[in-house]
Short mmCIF file of C-alpha atoms in Angstrom, two decimals:
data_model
loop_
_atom_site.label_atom_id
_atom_site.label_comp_id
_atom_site.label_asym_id
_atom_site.label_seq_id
_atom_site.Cartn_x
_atom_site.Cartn_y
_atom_site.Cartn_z
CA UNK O 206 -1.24 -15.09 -2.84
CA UNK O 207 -3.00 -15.05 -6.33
CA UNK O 208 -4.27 -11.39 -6.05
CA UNK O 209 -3.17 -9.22 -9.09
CA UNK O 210 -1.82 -5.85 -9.91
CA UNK O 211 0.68 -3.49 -9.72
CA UNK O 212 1.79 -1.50 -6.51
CA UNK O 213 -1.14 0.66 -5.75
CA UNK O 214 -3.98 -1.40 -6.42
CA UNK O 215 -1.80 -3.96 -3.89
CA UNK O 216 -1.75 -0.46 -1.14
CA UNK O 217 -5.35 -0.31 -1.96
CA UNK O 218 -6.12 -3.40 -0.84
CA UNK O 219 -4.04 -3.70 2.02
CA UNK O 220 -5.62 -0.46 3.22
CA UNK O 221 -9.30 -1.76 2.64
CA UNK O 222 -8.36 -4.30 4.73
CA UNK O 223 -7.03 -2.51 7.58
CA UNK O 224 -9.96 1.14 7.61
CA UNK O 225 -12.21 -2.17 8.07
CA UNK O 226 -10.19 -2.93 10.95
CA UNK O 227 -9.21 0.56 12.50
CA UNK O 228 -10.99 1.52 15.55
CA UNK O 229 -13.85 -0.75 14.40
CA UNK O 230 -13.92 0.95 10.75
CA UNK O 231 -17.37 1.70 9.33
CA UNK O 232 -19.38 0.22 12.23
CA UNK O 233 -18.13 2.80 15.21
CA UNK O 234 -18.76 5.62 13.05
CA UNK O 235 -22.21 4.43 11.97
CA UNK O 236 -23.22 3.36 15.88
CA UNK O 237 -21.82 7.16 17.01
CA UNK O 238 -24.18 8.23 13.88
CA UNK O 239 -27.03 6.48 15.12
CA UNK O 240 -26.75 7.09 18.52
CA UNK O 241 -26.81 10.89 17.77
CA UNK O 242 -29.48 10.54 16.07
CA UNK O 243 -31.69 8.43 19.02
CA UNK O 244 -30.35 11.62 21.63
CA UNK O 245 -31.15 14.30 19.56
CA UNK O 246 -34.93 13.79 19.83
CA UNK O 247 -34.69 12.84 23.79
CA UNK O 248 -32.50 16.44 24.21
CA UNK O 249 -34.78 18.53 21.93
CA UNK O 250 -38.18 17.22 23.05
CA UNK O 251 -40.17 15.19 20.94
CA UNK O 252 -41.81 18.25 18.94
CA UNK O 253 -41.87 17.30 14.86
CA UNK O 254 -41.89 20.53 13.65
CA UNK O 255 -38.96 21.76 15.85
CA UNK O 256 -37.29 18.77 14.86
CA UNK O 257 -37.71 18.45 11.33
CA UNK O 258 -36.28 21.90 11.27
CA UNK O 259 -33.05 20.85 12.66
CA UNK O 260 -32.61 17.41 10.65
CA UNK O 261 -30.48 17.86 8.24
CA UNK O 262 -28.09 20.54 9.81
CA UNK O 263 -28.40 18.11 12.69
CA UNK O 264 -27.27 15.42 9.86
CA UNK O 265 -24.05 17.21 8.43
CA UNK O 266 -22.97 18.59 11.64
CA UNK O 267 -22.54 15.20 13.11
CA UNK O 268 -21.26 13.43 10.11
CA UNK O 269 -18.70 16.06 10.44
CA UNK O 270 -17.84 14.63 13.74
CA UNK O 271 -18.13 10.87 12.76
CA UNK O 272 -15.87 11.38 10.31
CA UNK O 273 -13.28 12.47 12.77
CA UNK O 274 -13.47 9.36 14.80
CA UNK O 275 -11.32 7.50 12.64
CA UNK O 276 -9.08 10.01 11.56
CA UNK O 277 -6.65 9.76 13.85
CA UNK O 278 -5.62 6.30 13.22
CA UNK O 279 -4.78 7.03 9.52
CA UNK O 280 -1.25 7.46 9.69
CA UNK O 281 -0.56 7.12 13.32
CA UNK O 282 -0.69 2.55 13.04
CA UNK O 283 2.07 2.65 9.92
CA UNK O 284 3.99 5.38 11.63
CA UNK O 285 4.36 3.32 14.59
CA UNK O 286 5.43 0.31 13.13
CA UNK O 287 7.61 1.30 10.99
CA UNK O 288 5.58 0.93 7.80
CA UNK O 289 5.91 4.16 6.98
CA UNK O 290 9.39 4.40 6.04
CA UNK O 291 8.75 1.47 3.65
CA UNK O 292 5.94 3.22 1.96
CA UNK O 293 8.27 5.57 1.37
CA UNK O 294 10.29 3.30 -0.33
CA UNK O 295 8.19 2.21 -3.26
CA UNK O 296 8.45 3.76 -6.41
CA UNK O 297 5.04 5.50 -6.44
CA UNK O 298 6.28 7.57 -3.50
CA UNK O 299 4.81 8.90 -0.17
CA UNK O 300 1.70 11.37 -2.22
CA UNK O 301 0.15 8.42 -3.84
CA UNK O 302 0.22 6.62 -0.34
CA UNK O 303 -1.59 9.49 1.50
CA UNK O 304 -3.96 9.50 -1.63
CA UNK O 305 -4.61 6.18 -1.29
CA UNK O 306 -5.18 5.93 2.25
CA UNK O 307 -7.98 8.64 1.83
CA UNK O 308 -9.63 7.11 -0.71
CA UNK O 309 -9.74 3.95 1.34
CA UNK O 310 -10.73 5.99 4.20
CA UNK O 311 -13.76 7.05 1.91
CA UNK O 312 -14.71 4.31 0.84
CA UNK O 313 -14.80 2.70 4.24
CA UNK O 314 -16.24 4.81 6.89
CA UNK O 315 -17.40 8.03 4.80
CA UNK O 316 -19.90 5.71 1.86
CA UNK O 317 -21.79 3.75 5.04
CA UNK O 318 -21.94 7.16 6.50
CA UNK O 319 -23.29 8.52 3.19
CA UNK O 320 -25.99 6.01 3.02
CA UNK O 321 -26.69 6.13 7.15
CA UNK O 322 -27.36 10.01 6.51
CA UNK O 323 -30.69 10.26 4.73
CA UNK O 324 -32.39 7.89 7.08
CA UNK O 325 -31.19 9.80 10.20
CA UNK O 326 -32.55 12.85 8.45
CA UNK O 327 -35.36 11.46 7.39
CA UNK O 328 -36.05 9.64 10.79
CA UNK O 329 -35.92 12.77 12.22
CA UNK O 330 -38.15 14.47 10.55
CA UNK O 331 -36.65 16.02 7.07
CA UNK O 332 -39.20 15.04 4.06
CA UNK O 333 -38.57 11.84 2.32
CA UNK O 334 -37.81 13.41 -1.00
CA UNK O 335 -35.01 14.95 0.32
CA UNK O 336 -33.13 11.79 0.31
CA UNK O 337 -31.07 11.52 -2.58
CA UNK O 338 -29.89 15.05 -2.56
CA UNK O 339 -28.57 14.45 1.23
CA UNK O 340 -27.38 10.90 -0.44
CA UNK O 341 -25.27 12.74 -2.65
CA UNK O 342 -24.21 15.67 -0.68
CA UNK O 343 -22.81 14.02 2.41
CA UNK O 344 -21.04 11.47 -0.24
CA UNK O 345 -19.24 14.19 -1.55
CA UNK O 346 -18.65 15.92 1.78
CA UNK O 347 -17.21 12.45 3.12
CA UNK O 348 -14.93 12.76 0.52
CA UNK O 349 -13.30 16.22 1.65
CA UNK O 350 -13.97 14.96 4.59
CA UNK O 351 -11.01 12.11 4.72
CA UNK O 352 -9.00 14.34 2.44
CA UNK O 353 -9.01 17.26 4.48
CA UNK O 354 -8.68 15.11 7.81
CA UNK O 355 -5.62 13.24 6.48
CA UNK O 356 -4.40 16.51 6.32
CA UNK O 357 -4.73 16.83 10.13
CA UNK O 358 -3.76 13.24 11.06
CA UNK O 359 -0.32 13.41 9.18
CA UNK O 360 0.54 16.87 11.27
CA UNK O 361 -0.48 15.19 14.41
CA UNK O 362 1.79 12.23 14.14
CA UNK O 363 4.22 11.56 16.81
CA UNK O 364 2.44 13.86 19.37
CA UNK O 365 0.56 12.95 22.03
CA UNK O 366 -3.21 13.45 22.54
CA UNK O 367 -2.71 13.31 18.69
CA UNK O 368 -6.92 12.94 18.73
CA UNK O 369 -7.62 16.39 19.84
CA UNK O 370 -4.68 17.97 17.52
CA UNK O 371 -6.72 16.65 14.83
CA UNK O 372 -10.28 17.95 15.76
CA UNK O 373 -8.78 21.85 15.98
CA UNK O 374 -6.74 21.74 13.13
CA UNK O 375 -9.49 19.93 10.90
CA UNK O 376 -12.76 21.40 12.38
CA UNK O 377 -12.34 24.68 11.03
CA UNK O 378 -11.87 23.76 7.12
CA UNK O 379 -14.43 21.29 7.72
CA UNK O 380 -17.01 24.05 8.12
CA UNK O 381 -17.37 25.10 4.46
CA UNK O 382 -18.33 21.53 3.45
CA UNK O 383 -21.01 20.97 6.63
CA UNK O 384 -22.17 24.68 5.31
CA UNK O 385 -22.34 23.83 1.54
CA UNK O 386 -24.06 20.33 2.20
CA UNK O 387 -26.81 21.49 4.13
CA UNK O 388 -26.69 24.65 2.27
CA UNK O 389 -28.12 22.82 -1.15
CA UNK O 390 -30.48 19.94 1.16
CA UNK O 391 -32.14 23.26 2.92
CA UNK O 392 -32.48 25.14 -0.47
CA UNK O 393 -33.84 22.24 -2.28
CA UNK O 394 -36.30 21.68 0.66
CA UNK O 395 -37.11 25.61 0.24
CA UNK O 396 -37.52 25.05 -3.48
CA UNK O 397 -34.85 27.08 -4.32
CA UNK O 398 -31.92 26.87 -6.38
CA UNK O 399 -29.88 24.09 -4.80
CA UNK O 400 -27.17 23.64 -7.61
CA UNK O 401 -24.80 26.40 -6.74
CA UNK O 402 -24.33 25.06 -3.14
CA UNK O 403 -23.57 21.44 -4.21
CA UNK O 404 -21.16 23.18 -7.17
CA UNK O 405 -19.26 24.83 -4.34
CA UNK O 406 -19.36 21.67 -2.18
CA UNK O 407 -17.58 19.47 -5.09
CA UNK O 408 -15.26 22.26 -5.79
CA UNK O 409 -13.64 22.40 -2.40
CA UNK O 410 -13.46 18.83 -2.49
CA UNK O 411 -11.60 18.62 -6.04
CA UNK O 412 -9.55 20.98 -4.44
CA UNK O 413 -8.65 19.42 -1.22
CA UNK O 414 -8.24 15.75 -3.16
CA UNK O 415 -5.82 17.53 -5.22
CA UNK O 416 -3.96 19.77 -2.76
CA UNK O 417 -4.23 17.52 0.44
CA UNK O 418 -1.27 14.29 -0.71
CA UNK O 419 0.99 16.60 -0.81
CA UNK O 420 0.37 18.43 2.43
CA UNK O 421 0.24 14.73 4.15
CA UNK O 422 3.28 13.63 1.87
CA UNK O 423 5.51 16.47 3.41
CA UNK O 424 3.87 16.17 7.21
CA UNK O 425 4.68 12.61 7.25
CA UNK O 426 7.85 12.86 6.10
CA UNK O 427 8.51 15.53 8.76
CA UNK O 428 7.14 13.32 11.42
CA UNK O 429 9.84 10.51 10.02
CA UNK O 430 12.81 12.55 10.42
CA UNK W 286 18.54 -12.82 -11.22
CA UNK W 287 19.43 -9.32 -12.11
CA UNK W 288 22.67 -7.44 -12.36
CA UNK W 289 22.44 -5.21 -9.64
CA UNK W 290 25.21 -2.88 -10.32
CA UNK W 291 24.02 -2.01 -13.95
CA UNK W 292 21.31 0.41 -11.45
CA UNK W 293 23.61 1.82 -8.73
CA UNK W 294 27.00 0.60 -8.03
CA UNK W 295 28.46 3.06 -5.64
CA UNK W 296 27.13 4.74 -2.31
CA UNK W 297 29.29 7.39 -1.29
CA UNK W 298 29.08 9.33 1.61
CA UNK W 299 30.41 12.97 1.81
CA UNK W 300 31.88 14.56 5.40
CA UNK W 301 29.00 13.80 6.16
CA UNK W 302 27.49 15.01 9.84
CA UNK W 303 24.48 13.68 11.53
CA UNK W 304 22.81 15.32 14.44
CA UNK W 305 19.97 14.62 16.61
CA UNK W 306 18.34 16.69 18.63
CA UNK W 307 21.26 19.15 20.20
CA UNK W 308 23.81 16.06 20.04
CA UNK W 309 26.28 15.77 17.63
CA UNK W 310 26.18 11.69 16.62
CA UNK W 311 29.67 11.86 14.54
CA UNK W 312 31.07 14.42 12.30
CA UNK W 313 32.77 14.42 8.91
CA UNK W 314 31.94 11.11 7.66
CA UNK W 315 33.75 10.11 4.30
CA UNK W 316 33.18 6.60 3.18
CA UNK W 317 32.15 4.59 -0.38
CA UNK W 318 30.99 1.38 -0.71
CA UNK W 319 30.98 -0.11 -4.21
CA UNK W 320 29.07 -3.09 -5.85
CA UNK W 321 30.03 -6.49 -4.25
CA UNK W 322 31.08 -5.09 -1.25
CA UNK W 323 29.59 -5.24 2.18
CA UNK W 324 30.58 -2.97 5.43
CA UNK W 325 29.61 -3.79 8.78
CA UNK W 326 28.43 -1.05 11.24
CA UNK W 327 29.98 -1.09 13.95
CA UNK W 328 29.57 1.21 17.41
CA UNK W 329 28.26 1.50 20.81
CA UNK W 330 24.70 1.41 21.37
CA UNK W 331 23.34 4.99 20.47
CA UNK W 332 26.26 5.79 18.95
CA UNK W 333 24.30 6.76 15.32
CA UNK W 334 24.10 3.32 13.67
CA UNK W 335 20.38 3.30 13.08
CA UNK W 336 20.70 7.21 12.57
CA UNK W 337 23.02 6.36 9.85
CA UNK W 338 20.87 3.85 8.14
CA UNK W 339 17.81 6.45 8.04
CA UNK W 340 20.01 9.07 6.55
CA UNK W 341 21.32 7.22 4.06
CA UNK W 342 17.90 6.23 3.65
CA UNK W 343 16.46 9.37 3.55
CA UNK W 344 14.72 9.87 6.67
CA UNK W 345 16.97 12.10 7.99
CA UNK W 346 18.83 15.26 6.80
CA UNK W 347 22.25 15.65 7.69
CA UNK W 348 23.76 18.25 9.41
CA UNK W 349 26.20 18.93 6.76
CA UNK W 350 27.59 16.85 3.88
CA UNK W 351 25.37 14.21 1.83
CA UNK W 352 24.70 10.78 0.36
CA UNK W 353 25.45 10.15 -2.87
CA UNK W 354 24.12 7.30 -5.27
CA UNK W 355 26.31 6.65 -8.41
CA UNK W 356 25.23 4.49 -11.50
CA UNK W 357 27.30 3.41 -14.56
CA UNK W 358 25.93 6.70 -16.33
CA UNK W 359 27.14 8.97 -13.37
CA UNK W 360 25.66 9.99 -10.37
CA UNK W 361 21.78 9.05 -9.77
CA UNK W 362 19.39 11.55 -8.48
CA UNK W 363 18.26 10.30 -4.96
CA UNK W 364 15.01 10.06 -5.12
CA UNK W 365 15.21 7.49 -7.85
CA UNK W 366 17.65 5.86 -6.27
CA UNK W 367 16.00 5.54 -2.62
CA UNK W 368 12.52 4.41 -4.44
CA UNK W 369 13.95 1.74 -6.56
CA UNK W 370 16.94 1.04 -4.79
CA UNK W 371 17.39 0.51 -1.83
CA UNK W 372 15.94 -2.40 1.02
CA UNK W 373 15.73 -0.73 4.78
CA UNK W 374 15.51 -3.95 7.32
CA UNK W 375 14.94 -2.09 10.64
CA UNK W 376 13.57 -2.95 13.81
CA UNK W 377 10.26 -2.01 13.53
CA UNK W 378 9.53 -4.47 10.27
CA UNK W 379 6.19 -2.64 9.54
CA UNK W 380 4.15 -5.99 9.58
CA UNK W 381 0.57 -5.67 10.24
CA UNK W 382 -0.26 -7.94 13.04
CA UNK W 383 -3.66 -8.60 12.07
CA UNK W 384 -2.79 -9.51 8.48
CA UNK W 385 -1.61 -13.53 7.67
CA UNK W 386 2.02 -13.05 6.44
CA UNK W 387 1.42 -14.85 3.05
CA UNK W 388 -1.10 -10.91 2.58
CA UNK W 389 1.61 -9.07 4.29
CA UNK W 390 4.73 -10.37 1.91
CA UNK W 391 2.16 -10.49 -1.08
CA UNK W 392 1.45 -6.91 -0.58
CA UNK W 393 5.60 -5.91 0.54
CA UNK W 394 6.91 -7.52 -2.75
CA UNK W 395 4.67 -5.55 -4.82
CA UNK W 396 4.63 -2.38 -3.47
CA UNK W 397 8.64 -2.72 -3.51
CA UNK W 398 8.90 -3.95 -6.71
CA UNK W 399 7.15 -7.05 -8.35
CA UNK W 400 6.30 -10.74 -7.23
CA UNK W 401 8.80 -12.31 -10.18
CA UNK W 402 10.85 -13.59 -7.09
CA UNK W 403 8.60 -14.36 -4.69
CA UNK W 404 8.56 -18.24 -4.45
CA UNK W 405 12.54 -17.75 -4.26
CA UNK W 406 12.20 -15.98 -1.38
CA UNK W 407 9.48 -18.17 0.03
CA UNK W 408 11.03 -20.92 -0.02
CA UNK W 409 14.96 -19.78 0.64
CA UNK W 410 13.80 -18.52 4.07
CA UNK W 411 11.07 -21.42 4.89
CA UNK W 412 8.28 -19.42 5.22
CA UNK W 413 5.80 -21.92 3.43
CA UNK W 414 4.11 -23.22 6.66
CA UNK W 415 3.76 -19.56 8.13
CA UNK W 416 2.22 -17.93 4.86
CA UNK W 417 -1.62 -18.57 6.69
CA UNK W 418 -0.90 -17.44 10.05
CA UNK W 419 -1.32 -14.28 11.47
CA UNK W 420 1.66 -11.85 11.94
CA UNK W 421 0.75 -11.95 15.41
CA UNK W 422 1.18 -15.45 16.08
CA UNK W 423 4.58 -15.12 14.57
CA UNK W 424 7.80 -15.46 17.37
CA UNK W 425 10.04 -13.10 16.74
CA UNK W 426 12.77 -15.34 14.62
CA UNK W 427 9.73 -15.89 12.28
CA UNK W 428 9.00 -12.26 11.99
CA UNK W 429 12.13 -11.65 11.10
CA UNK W 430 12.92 -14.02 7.99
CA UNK W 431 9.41 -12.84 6.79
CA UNK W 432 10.67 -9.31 6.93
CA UNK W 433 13.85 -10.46 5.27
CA UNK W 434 12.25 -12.50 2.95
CA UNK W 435 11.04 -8.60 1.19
CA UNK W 436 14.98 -8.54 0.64
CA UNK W 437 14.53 -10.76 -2.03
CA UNK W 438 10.99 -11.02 -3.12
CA UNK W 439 11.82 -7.43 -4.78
CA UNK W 440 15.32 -7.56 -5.70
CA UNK W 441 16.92 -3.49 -5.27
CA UNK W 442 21.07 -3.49 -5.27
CA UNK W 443 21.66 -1.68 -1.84
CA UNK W 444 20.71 -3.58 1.30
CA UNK W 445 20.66 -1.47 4.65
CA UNK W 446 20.22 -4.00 7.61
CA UNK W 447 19.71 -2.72 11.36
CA UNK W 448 21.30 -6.05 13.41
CA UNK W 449 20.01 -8.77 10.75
CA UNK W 450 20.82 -11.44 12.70
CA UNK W 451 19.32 -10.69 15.85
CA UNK W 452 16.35 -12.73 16.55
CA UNK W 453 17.98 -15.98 14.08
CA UNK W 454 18.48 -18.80 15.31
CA UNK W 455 21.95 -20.70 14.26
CA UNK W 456 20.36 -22.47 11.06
CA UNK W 457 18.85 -19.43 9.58
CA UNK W 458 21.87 -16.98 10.76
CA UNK W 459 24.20 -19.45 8.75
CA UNK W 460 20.97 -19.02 5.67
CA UNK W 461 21.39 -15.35 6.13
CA UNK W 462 25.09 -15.42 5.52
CA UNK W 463 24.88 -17.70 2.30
CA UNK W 464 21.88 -14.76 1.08
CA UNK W 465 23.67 -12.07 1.72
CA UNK W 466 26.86 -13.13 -0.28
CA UNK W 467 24.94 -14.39 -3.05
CA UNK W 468 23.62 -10.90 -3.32
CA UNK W 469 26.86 -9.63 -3.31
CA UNK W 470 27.94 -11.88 -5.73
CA UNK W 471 24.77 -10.27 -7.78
CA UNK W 472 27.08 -7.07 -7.55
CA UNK W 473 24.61 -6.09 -4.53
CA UNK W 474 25.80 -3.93 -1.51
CA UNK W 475 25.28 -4.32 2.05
CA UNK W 476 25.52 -2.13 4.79
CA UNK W 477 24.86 -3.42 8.14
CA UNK W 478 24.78 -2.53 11.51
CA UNK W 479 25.80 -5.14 13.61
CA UNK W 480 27.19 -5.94 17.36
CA UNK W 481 28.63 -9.93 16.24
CA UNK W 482 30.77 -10.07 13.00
CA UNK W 483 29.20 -11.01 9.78
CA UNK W 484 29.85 -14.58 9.19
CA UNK W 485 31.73 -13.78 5.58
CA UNK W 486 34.81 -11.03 5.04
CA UNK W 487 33.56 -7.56 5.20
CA UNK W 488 35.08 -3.84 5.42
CA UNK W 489 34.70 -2.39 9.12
CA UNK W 490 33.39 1.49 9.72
CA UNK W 491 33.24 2.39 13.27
CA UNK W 492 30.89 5.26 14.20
CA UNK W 493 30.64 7.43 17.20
CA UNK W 494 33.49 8.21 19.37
CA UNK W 495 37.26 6.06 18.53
CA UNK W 496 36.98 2.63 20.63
#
């Protein structure tokens, strides 16, 4: 009991703590990661060209769905136990948690994605200097990833089959990010201008980091009531 | 220790009405409690005790009328007031089972106001040998004085307590009593739903239907 710091650097930790423990945190999402990457090849035939052509769509279209895995858990544990309603009680109020929890969520299942993603493009066939850009584009997708997905698993709590709520209300405003991301890896592999695309991807995901607390301040406390 | 009523020293509740779902829990509820005092809950089981609790709390709106929080400088605005001031002891405690309750009380304390009284609370509900184990391993007389022992790790003036006692044994129900009116003493309030008297003088409000 020696740890230091003030109120949300003590949520930050806890939450650390537990996205390494929900639904097997960073490793589940990395195994489904990998293992879409191993049946891709088997379903697609073992053709590099055809393959390398697909990669890195291929990539962001199933980080998309990794992401999602652990999505649903994000409020769903403290709702159930009543830890909610005490989070609601601290002074820096029921935004900050949601913020938090996303962050967390980030840093814990959407940075190991971030640094799985280049190697399953790569392994599949996208060139190797593609890797940083796909490095730095799915990091910042992960990002409005968890913030757009809390979104979605703060309006789900309380229902049943809470999981599928989630995919069709978050799917759909994940597209723009899956679209930007590859967007900028396939223009810088085209030599084109790849800037614009990764401008538009951090832009949505300013926005949704700044927008998003609230939304999952307000569906939570709905959910509570 | 602080002086509890220099931050909110009244509670006041206004006709208030509390519904849920299409059933009218009890109507037209006018009530204060002021510093030092505690009231005991009383009622049948489903009766709006718990539903109380969470509205005063916050959780849930009222049908009509409200809660009101009052300070030395007039009345507080209730957001303030519910995020500094007030302790919710329910029955779902919010412990993480996979978390050793020395993490879980750390992190409680903070996020509810500051560690300063920690060790006080430690040690006043005899938690020292339990701080390494696992929530999980807890029974549930254990789980409760760790959940209790958030009362006064991050001292707030109004205490709302769904059936403290419960899951005590006779030692730490006697503990809980000699807590509780210390806080009061503190110029702390106490509302608490209970089903056996509180073992110390306290104002009665029955809710739900007249016994």
């Amino acid at each position: 009991m020696s740890a230091q710091g003030g109120p949300i650097a003590a949520l930050f930790r806890r939450e650390m703590s537990l996205a390494f423990g929900r639904g097997g945190g960073p490793l589940l999402a990395c195994g489904f990661y990998a293992g879409v990457a191993v049946l891709l090849p088997l379903a697609e035939g073992p053709d590099p060209a055809r393959l390398a052509s697909v990669a890195t769509g291929a990539a962001f279209a199933t980080l998309a769905l990794a992401s999602l895995l652990s999505l649903e858990r994000l409020f769903e544990r403290d709702y159930e136990d009543g830890a909610l309603d005490l989070l609601s009680l601290g002074t820096p109020g029921l935004t900050v948690v949601a913020a938090v929890k996303c962050l967390a969520q980030w840093l814990a299942t959407g940075a190991p994605l971030a640094v799985a993603a280049p190697l399953v493009a790569i392994a599949l066939g996208a060139a190797p200097n593609l890797a940083p850009l796909i490095f730095v584009a799915s990091l910042l997708a992960g990002l409005g990833f968890s913030f757009i997905g809390g979104i979605g698993a703060a309006l789900s709590l309380g229902t049943r089959r809470g999981g599928v709520l989630v995919a069709v209300i978050v799917l759909p405003l994940f597209t723009p990010l899956v679209v930007f991301g590859a967007g900028a890896v396939d223009a810088f592999a085209n030599g084109l201008d790849w800037a614009p695309a990764l401008a538009l991807l951090g832009a949505y995901c300013l926005g949704a980091c700044a927008l998003a607390p609230f939304a999952m301040s307000a569906a939570c406390r709905n959910a509570m009531s | 220790m602080t002086d509890h009523a220099s931050f909110i020293h009244r509670l006041c509740l206004d006709r208030l009405t509390l519904e849920r779902g299409q059933r009218r829990l009890f109507c037209d509820l006018t009530e204060t409690l002021s510093a030092g005092e505690a009231m005991a809950l009383t009622g049948a089981n489903g009766a709006g005790k718990t539903s109380l609790l969470r509205a005063i709390a916050g959780f849930l709106t009222p049908a009509s009328g409200q809660v009101r929080f009052e300070g030395p400088g007039g009345e507080l605005e209730a957001e303030t007031a519910r995020a500094e001031g007030l302790h919710l002891l329910a029955h779902q405690d919010g412990l993480k089972t996979s978390r050793t309750a020395g993490e879980e009380l750390d992190f409680w304390a903070r996020w509810l106001g500051g560690t300063g009284q920690l060790e006080t609370a430690v040690e006043t509900f005899n938690l020292r040998p339990l701080l390494e184990l696992e929530v999980r391993k807890l029974s549930a007389g254990q789980r409760r004085r760790l959940a209790l022992a958030r009362l006064l790790a991050a001292p707030r003036p109004l205490w709302l307590l769904d059936e403290p006692m419960a899951p005590l044994d006779t030692a730490m129900r006697r503990k809980l009593g000699e807590v509780m009116q210390a806080h009061l003493a503190d110029g702390g309030m106490i509302l608490a739903a209970v089903h056996d008297p509180l073992p110390f003088p306290t104002r009665a409000l029955h809710v739900g239907a007249p016994a």
